[in-house]
Coordinates of C-alpha atoms in Angstrom, one line a residue:
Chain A
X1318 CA 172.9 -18.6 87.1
X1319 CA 170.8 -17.9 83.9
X1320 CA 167.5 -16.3 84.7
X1321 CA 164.1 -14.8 83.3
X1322 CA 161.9 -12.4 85.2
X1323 CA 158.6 -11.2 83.4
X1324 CA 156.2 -8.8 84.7
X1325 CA 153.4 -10.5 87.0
X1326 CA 149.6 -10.4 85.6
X1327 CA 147.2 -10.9 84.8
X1328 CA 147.1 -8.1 82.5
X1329 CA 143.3 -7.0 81.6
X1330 CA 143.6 -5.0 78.2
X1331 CA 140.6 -3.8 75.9
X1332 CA 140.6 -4.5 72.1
X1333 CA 142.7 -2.0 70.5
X1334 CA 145.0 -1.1 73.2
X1335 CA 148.6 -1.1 73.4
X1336 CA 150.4 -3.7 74.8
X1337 CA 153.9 -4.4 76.9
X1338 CA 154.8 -7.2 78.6
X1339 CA 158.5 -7.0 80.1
X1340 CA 161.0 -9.6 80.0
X1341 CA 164.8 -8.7 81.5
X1342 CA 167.3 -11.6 81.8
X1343 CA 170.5 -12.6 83.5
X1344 CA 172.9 -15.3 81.5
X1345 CA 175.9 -16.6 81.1
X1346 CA 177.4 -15.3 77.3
X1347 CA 175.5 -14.6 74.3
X1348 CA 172.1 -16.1 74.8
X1349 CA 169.0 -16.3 72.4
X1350 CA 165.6 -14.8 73.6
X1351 CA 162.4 -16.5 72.8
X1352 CA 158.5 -15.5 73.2
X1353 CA 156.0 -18.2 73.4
X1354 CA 152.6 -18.3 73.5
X1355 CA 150.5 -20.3 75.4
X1356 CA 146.4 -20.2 74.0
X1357 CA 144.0 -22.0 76.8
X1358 CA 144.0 -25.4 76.4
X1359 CA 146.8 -25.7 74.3
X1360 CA 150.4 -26.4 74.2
X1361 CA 153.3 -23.9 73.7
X1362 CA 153.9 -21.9 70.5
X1363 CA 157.0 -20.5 69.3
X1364 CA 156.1 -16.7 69.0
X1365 CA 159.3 -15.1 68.2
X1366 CA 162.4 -15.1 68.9
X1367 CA 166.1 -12.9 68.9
X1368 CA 169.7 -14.5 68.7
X1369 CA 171.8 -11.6 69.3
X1370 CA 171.8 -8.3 70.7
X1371 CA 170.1 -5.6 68.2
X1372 CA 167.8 -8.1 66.3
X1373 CA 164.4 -7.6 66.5
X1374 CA 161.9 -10.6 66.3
X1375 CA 158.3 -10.1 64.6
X1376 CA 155.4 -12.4 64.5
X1377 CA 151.2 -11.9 63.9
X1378 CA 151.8 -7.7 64.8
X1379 CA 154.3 -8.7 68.0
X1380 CA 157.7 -7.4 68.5
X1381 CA 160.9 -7.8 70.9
X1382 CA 163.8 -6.6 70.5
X1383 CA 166.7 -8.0 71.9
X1384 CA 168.5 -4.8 74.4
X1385 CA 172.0 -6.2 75.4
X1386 CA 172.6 -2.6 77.7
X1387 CA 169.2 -3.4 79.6
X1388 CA 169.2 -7.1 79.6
X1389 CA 165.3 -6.9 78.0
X1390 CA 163.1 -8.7 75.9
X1391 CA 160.6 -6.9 76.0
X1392 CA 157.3 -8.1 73.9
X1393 CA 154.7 -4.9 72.5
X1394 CA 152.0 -5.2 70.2
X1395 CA 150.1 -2.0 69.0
X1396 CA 146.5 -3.1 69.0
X1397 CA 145.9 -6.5 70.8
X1398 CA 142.9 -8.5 70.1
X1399 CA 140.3 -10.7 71.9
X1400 CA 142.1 -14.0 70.1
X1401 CA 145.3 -12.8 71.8
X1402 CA 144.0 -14.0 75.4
X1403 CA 146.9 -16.7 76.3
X1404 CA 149.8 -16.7 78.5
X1405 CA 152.9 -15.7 77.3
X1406 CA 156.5 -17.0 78.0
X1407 CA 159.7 -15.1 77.8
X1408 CA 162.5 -17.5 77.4
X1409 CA 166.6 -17.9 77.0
X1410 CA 168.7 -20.3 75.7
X1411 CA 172.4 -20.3 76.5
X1412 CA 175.1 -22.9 75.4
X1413 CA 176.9 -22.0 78.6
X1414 CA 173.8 -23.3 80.2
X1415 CA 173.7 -27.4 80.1
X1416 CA 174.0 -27.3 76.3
X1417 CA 170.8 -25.0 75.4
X1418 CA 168.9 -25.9 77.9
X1419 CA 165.6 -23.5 77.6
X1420 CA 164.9 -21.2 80.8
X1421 CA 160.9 -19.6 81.3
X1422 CA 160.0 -16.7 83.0
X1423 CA 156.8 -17.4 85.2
X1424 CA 154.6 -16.0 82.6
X1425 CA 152.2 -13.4 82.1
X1426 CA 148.3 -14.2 81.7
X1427 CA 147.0 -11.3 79.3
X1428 CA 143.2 -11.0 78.7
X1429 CA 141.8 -9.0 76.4
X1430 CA 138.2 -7.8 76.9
X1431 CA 135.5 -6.6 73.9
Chain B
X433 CA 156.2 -32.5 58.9
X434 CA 156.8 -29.1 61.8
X435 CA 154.4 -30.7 64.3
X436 CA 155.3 -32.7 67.7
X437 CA 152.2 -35.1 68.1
X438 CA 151.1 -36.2 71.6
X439 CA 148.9 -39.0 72.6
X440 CA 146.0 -39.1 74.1
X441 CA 145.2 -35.6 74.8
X442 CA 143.5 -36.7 78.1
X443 CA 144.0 -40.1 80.4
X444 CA 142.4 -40.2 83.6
X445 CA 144.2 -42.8 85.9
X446 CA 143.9 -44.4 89.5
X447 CA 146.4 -44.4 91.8
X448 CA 147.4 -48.2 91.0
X449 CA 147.5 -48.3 87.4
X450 CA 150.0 -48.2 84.7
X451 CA 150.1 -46.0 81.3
X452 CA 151.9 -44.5 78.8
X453 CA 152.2 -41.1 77.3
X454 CA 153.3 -41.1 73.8
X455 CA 155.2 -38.2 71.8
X456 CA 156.4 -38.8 68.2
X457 CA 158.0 -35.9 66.0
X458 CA 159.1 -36.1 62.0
X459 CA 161.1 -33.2 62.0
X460 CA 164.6 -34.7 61.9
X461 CA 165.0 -33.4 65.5
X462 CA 167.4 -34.8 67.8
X463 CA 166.7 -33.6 70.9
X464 CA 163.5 -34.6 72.7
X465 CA 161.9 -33.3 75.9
X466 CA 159.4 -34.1 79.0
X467 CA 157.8 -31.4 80.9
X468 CA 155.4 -31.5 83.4
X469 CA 153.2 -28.1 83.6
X470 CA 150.5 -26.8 86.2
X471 CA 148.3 -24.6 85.5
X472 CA 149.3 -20.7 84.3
X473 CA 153.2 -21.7 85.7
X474 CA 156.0 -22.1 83.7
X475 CA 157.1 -25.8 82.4
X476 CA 159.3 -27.9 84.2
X477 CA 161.8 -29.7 82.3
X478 CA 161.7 -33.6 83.3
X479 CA 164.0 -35.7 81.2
X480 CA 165.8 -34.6 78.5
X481 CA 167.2 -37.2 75.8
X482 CA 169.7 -36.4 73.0
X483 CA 170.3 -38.8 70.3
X484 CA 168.4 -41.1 71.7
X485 CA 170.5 -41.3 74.8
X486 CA 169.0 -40.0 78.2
X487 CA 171.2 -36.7 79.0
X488 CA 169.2 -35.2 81.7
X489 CA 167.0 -36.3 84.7
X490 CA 165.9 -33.6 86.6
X491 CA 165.3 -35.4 89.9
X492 CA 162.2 -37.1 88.8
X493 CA 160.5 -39.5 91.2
X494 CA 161.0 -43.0 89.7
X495 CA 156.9 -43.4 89.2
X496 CA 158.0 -41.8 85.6
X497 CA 160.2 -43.9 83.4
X498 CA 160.8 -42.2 80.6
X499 CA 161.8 -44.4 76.6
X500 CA 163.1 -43.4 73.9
X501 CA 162.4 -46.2 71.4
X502 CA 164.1 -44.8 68.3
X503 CA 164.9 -40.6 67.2
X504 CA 161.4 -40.1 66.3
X505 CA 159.8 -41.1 69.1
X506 CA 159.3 -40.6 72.8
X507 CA 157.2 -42.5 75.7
X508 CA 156.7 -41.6 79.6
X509 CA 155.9 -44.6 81.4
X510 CA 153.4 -43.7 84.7
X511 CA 152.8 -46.0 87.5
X512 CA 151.7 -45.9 90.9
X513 CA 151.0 -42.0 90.6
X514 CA 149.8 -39.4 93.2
X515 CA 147.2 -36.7 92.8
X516 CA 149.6 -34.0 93.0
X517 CA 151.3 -35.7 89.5
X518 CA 148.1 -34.2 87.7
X519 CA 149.3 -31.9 85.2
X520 CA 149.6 -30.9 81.8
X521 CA 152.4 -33.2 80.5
X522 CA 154.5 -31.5 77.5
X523 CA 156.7 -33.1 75.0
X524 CA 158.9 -31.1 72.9
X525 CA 162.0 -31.2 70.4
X526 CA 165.1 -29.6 69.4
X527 CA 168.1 -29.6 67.4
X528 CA 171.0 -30.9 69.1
X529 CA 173.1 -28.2 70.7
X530 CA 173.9 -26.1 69.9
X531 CA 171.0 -25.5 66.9
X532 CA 168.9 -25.5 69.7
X533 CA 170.2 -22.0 71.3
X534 CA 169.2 -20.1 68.1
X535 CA 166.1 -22.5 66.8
X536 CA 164.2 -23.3 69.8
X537 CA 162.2 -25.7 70.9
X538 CA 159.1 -27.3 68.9
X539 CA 156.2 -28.2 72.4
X540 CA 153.0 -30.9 71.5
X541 CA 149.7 -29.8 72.8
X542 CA 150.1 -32.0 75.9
X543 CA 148.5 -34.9 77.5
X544 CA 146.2 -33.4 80.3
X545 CA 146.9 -36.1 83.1
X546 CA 144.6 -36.7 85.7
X547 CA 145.0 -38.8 88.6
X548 CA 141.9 -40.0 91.0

């Protein structure tokens, strides 16, 4: 069956430093890849996202790109800040999987220290 | 209108009483969503309706009723709750498929759920 397995955290970062959080899948087809964002407190935001093999998604200085040979997703971001404390979500979508139906990774808390 | 708008944002219940979350989205999306989320885990998708018709139940314990009074909006019904049912509940919308593989999904804030 489909599946998303993201790197366990937390990850403790300081200001500034690089950033990699990877995301490989297993599906069914052609699926699209999705990052989202969860802030404390909050809801789920669409970060980015990939719909097939090659494309690269970009949002607020993070970037995935969509590796069909590896079955990754990985997310990177070259200088992370304090706001970008949240947990983030890699995600797939597959129509071969009950019409679209969305499928998380477990997550990976990041904090990002002064 | 690219929001999904939950309400309340917190409800404290007892064990005996009966409410209602409320989700309502103006996005022309078809597909609406219930997840129930604990803390720093991933969602898990409840009840999934698609044009208004409920299309998915994922085993939920009938406590949660869910209604889907017309496409914009979308209720959870709650009665008779246990502790462990405290959560962060999630609506969210979509596209019908199969939009919804390349769009996404569009998630509320939540209604932080409480039961004493």
């Amino acid at each position: 069956g489909n599946s998303v397995t993201q790197m366990e955290g937390p990850v403790t970062l300081s200001e500034e430093a690089f950033l990699t959080i990877n995301c490989t899948y297993t599906a069914t087809g052609y699926p699209s890849l999705f990052w989202y964002v969860q802030y404390p407190g909050e809801g789920l935001q669409l970060l980015l996202k990939a719909t097939k093999a090659d494309d690269k998604g970009s949002n607020k200085g993070f970037e995935a790109t969509y590796r069909k040979e590896t079955t990754s997703f990985h997310l990177e971001k070259g200088s992370v800040q304090v706001s970008d404390s949240a947990v983030y979500f890699c995600a797939l979508s597959s129509i071969y999987n009950q019409g679209g139906k969305l499928i998380f990774g477990q997550g990976t808390e990041l904090s990002v220290k002064p | 209108d690219t929001e999904v708008t939950q309400t309340p944002k917190h409800l404290v219940m007892g064990m005996t009483n009966k409410k209602s979350l409320k989700c309502e989205q103006h996005m022309g999306h078809r597909a609406m969503y219930w997840y129930k989320q604990k803390a720093k885990k991933p969602p898990e998708l409840m009840f999934v309706y698609s044009y208004e018709k409920l299309s998915i139940n994922e085993s939920v314990p009938s406590r949660f009723s869910p209604e889907c009074p017309n496409s914009s909006l979308l209720n959870l019904h709650l009665h008779a709750l246990q502790p462990e049912d405290s959560a962060l509940y999630l609506c969210a919308s979509s596209q019908g498929a199969p939009d919804r593989v390349s769009e996404g999904y569009t998630f509320g804030s939540g209604t932080r759920l409480t039961v004493v």
